[in-house]
């Protein structure tokens, strides 16, 4: 059927569903999710609160189990958190009693790898994320944006093939957020990492992604997947171009049709 | 000289404020006794209490050291045992259902009333005193540490799980440091409870210590000696509390309360 060879998906989600039992009966958090993510692809998932986008990410991370369908990562069906994965959470979850460097190295410690081998890489990462010179500081001495940068460094320390990000910039102010979007985009480009990025900001989703997955709620489901065909590297000014505006407008329009946004 | 005198009443200094209140109260006390001349058996003057202390300072200090030793040993045992129990309770559903439930039930018993039982079981040496003190001091340690071990940000645990961290790593690198502020809160209560337990132990098992001195002085209607013992107890309790407070500052420079 296909003229070209389809690449093997790095993350394959087939008919995945998640049903929670609750005192008011079963709640369907995710229903019939189908999504193939190619290796090295940047996927944004955008949707309103309660659409199950964070639940979907936790399922891919192996932190929650699906109640139907299958998820495989690197060809392996999931049973718990997969190898070679880094996760960034909405809050930075840095340990207050450790320095920034020790917080980044925690990833290696938890994965049972020798700290000494990762020290240089940790310093390089901190440098690349503008945290050079702050490695001896404690998280509470840093701003929210710097803390979230450190938590991205931690997720990247062991060079994961898959990076999952759950609204990582949701708690930051608009300017810091723009800044980190550019930085993330720039750093991702030189790698072949597969990224699953959860956000509730349409323009953030379009700016970062190769494809934007739109989700809706009750039950949580995928309503559309949109290819973002914008040139890379992308700078913030791309947001003023007609092409960018067309994408965000199309997504906004679609959400409006679903009754999620007002037009 | 006048500058120094004026500085006593202006500006901010905690030590100075405390000293002024203490000296003021002592002067008021001394003045009232001088004015109203109550019998010494009811209320001795601060100067009489001081006289009584320097008459036999060795006796007082020796007994104070004994009480201090009992308190310190009981406190150390309570912290060690309490933290181990708390870890067990948090790590095992079975221990939570059994040991923790039992501990909470025992905690509602007035434990001081159990002191005579320990004399029957363990005699009149150091053991019953330590036992009573541990029984009082261990509860705040266990209950606060359990609380601290449990109140970990769920995303922090998710972060650890995503890396497939071992249970031991999660305990040592996340749960225990996270519980330290609660443990210190428990320790501040426990140090006072250990002292109370030691005194109660000395009341019922006798022989040595400030509690024993209070009891014998009371038997002889020597109110002044009772007061000397009480003052020494008060000093000891205050110093012990501040030792824990300073230890907390040194151990938790990262905690919100210390920044």
PDB file of C-alpha atoms in Angstrom, chain B residues 110-235:
ATOM      1  CA  UNK B 110      -1.560   8.091  80.768  1.00  0.00           C
ATOM      2  CA  UNK B 111       1.861   6.446  80.667  1.00  0.00           C
ATOM      3  CA  UNK B 112       3.073   8.036  83.899  1.00  0.00           C
ATOM      4  CA  UNK B 113       0.576   5.766  85.679  1.00  0.00           C
ATOM      5  CA  UNK B 114       2.487   2.758  84.367  1.00  0.00           C
ATOM      6  CA  UNK B 115       5.731   3.819  86.088  1.00  0.00           C
ATOM      7  CA  UNK B 116       5.189   1.769  89.295  1.00  0.00           C
ATOM      8  CA  UNK B 117       4.779  -1.322  87.103  1.00  0.00           C
ATOM      9  CA  UNK B 118       8.313  -0.856  85.782  1.00  0.00           C
ATOM     10  CA  UNK B 119       9.680  -0.794  89.327  1.00  0.00           C
ATOM     11  CA  UNK B 120       8.058  -4.176  89.959  1.00  0.00           C
ATOM     12  CA  UNK B 121       9.477  -5.541  86.711  1.00  0.00           C
ATOM     13  CA  UNK B 122      12.941  -3.940  86.661  1.00  0.00           C
ATOM     14  CA  UNK B 123      13.780  -2.984  90.277  1.00  0.00           C
ATOM     15  CA  UNK B 124      15.000   0.420  91.435  1.00  0.00           C
ATOM     16  CA  UNK B 125      18.138   0.905  89.332  1.00  0.00           C
ATOM     17  CA  UNK B 126      18.646   2.834  86.100  1.00  0.00           C
ATOM     18  CA  UNK B 127      16.493   0.486  83.974  1.00  0.00           C
ATOM     19  CA  UNK B 128      12.999   1.473  85.189  1.00  0.00           C
ATOM     20  CA  UNK B 129      13.883   5.184  84.884  1.00  0.00           C
ATOM     21  CA  UNK B 130      15.168   4.737  81.333  1.00  0.00           C
ATOM     22  CA  UNK B 131      12.095   2.643  80.480  1.00  0.00           C
ATOM     23  CA  UNK B 132       9.612   5.241  81.700  1.00  0.00           C
ATOM     24  CA  UNK B 133      11.495   8.018  79.905  1.00  0.00           C
ATOM     25  CA  UNK B 134      11.689   6.050  76.617  1.00  0.00           C
ATOM     26  CA  UNK B 135       8.020   5.165  76.863  1.00  0.00           C
ATOM     27  CA  UNK B 136       7.144   8.865  77.022  1.00  0.00           C
ATOM     28  CA  UNK B 137       9.690  10.154  74.502  1.00  0.00           C
ATOM     29  CA  UNK B 138       9.342   7.581  71.740  1.00  0.00           C
ATOM     30  CA  UNK B 139       5.797   8.506  70.697  1.00  0.00           C
ATOM     31  CA  UNK B 140       6.420  11.975  69.286  1.00  0.00           C
ATOM     32  CA  UNK B 141       9.455  10.560  67.444  1.00  0.00           C
ATOM     33  CA  UNK B 142       7.543   7.691  65.827  1.00  0.00           C
ATOM     34  CA  UNK B 143       4.420   9.683  64.986  1.00  0.00           C
ATOM     35  CA  UNK B 144       6.269  12.691  63.528  1.00  0.00           C
ATOM     36  CA  UNK B 145       8.755  10.542  61.595  1.00  0.00           C
ATOM     37  CA  UNK B 146       5.969   8.423  60.074  1.00  0.00           C
ATOM     38  CA  UNK B 147       4.288  11.651  59.000  1.00  0.00           C
ATOM     39  CA  UNK B 148       7.522  12.976  57.472  1.00  0.00           C
ATOM     40  CA  UNK B 149       8.332   9.726  55.655  1.00  0.00           C
ATOM     41  CA  UNK B 150       4.853   9.683  54.157  1.00  0.00           C
ATOM     42  CA  UNK B 151       4.488  13.311  53.111  1.00  0.00           C
ATOM     43  CA  UNK B 152       6.640  13.067  49.997  1.00  0.00           C
ATOM     44  CA  UNK B 153       5.535  14.836  46.820  1.00  0.00           C
ATOM     45  CA  UNK B 154       3.982  12.057  44.655  1.00  0.00           C
ATOM     46  CA  UNK B 155       5.762  13.424  41.580  1.00  0.00           C
ATOM     47  CA  UNK B 156       9.074  13.095  43.418  1.00  0.00           C
ATOM     48  CA  UNK B 157       8.326   9.399  43.869  1.00  0.00           C
ATOM     49  CA  UNK B 158       7.231   9.182  40.209  1.00  0.00           C
ATOM     50  CA  UNK B 159      10.534  10.749  39.207  1.00  0.00           C
ATOM     51  CA  UNK B 160      12.366   8.032  41.160  1.00  0.00           C
ATOM     52  CA  UNK B 161      10.142   5.262  39.799  1.00  0.00           C
ATOM     53  CA  UNK B 162      10.711   6.436  36.225  1.00  0.00           C
ATOM     54  CA  UNK B 163      14.418   5.692  36.726  1.00  0.00           C
ATOM     55  CA  UNK B 164      13.569   2.336  38.340  1.00  0.00           C
ATOM     56  CA  UNK B 165      15.311   3.432  41.542  1.00  0.00           C
ATOM     57  CA  UNK B 166      15.606   0.786  44.253  1.00  0.00           C
ATOM     58  CA  UNK B 167      13.398   0.939  47.335  1.00  0.00           C
ATOM     59  CA  UNK B 168      16.499   1.479  49.463  1.00  0.00           C
ATOM     60  CA  UNK B 169      17.616   4.433  47.318  1.00  0.00           C
ATOM     61  CA  UNK B 170      14.167   6.002  47.584  1.00  0.00           C
ATOM     62  CA  UNK B 171      14.238   5.557  51.362  1.00  0.00           C
ATOM     63  CA  UNK B 172      17.764   6.888  51.891  1.00  0.00           C
ATOM     64  CA  UNK B 173      17.821   9.647  49.268  1.00  0.00           C
ATOM     65  CA  UNK B 174      14.224  10.910  49.290  1.00  0.00           C
ATOM     66  CA  UNK B 175      12.089   9.712  52.189  1.00  0.00           C
ATOM     67  CA  UNK B 176      14.586  10.043  55.059  1.00  0.00           C
ATOM     68  CA  UNK B 177      15.944  13.513  54.201  1.00  0.00           C
ATOM     69  CA  UNK B 178      12.366  14.605  53.565  1.00  0.00           C
ATOM     70  CA  UNK B 179      11.402  13.351  57.043  1.00  0.00           C
ATOM     71  CA  UNK B 180      14.254  15.148  58.865  1.00  0.00           C
ATOM     72  CA  UNK B 181      12.300  18.362  59.611  1.00  0.00           C
ATOM     73  CA  UNK B 182       9.474  16.294  61.129  1.00  0.00           C
ATOM     74  CA  UNK B 183      11.962  14.153  63.031  1.00  0.00           C
ATOM     75  CA  UNK B 184      13.474  17.277  64.575  1.00  0.00           C
ATOM     76  CA  UNK B 185      10.014  18.573  65.493  1.00  0.00           C
ATOM     77  CA  UNK B 186       9.423  15.225  67.217  1.00  0.00           C
ATOM     78  CA  UNK B 187      12.833  15.396  68.906  1.00  0.00           C
ATOM     79  CA  UNK B 188      12.050  18.812  70.411  1.00  0.00           C
ATOM     80  CA  UNK B 189       8.969  17.367  72.089  1.00  0.00           C
ATOM     81  CA  UNK B 190      10.760  14.123  72.965  1.00  0.00           C
ATOM     82  CA  UNK B 191      13.664  15.778  74.795  1.00  0.00           C
ATOM     83  CA  UNK B 192      11.238  17.408  77.263  1.00  0.00           C
ATOM     84  CA  UNK B 193       9.269  14.171  77.594  1.00  0.00           C
ATOM     85  CA  UNK B 194      12.473  12.221  78.310  1.00  0.00           C
ATOM     86  CA  UNK B 195      13.243  14.603  81.170  1.00  0.00           C
ATOM     87  CA  UNK B 196       9.700  14.244  82.548  1.00  0.00           C
ATOM     88  CA  UNK B 197      10.041  10.449  82.290  1.00  0.00           C
ATOM     89  CA  UNK B 198      13.395  10.477  84.100  1.00  0.00           C
ATOM     90  CA  UNK B 199      11.953  12.542  86.974  1.00  0.00           C
ATOM     91  CA  UNK B 200       8.862  10.334  87.272  1.00  0.00           C
ATOM     92  CA  UNK B 201      11.183   7.307  87.291  1.00  0.00           C
ATOM     93  CA  UNK B 202      13.175   8.875  90.126  1.00  0.00           C
ATOM     94  CA  UNK B 203       9.973   9.649  92.029  1.00  0.00           C
ATOM     95  CA  UNK B 204       8.882   6.014  92.011  1.00  0.00           C
ATOM     96  CA  UNK B 205      12.223   4.193  91.990  1.00  0.00           C
ATOM     97  CA  UNK B 206      14.205   6.615  94.157  1.00  0.00           C
ATOM     98  CA  UNK B 207      17.873   6.487  95.072  1.00  0.00           C
ATOM     99  CA  UNK B 208      19.434   9.254  92.986  1.00  0.00           C
ATOM    100  CA  UNK B 209      18.686  12.239  90.787  1.00  0.00           C
ATOM    101  CA  UNK B 210      16.937  15.593  91.039  1.00  0.00           C
ATOM    102  CA  UNK B 211      13.531  13.905  91.254  1.00  0.00           C
ATOM    103  CA  UNK B 212      14.741  11.985  94.289  1.00  0.00           C
ATOM    104  CA  UNK B 213      16.101  15.233  95.819  1.00  0.00           C
ATOM    105  CA  UNK B 214      12.724  16.926  95.371  1.00  0.00           C
ATOM    106  CA  UNK B 215      11.023  14.008  97.072  1.00  0.00           C
ATOM    107  CA  UNK B 216      13.400  13.865 100.084  1.00  0.00           C
ATOM    108  CA  UNK B 217      13.396  17.656 100.528  1.00  0.00           C
ATOM    109  CA  UNK B 218       9.615  17.590 100.498  1.00  0.00           C
ATOM    110  CA  UNK B 219       9.692  14.851 103.175  1.00  0.00           C
ATOM    111  CA  UNK B 220      11.758  17.187 105.372  1.00  0.00           C
ATOM    112  CA  UNK B 221       9.540  20.228 104.545  1.00  0.00           C
ATOM    113  CA  UNK B 222      12.683  21.880 103.153  1.00  0.00           C
ATOM    114  CA  UNK B 223      10.913  23.993 100.523  1.00  0.00           C
ATOM    115  CA  UNK B 224      14.106  25.871  99.701  1.00  0.00           C
ATOM    116  CA  UNK B 225      15.873  22.668  98.579  1.00  0.00           C
ATOM    117  CA  UNK B 226      12.801  21.723  96.533  1.00  0.00           C
ATOM    118  CA  UNK B 227      13.149  25.063  94.753  1.00  0.00           C
ATOM    119  CA  UNK B 228      16.879  24.555  94.110  1.00  0.00           C
ATOM    120  CA  UNK B 229      16.104  21.237  92.411  1.00  0.00           C
ATOM    121  CA  UNK B 230      13.301  22.790  90.385  1.00  0.00           C
ATOM    122  CA  UNK B 231      15.510  25.640  89.174  1.00  0.00           C
ATOM    123  CA  UNK B 232      18.211  23.159  88.140  1.00  0.00           C
ATOM    124  CA  UNK B 233      15.591  21.062  86.334  1.00  0.00           C
ATOM    125  CA  UNK B 234      14.315  24.128  84.516  1.00  0.00           C
ATOM    126  CA  UNK B 235      17.840  25.078  83.448  1.00  0.00           C
TER     127      UNK B 235
END
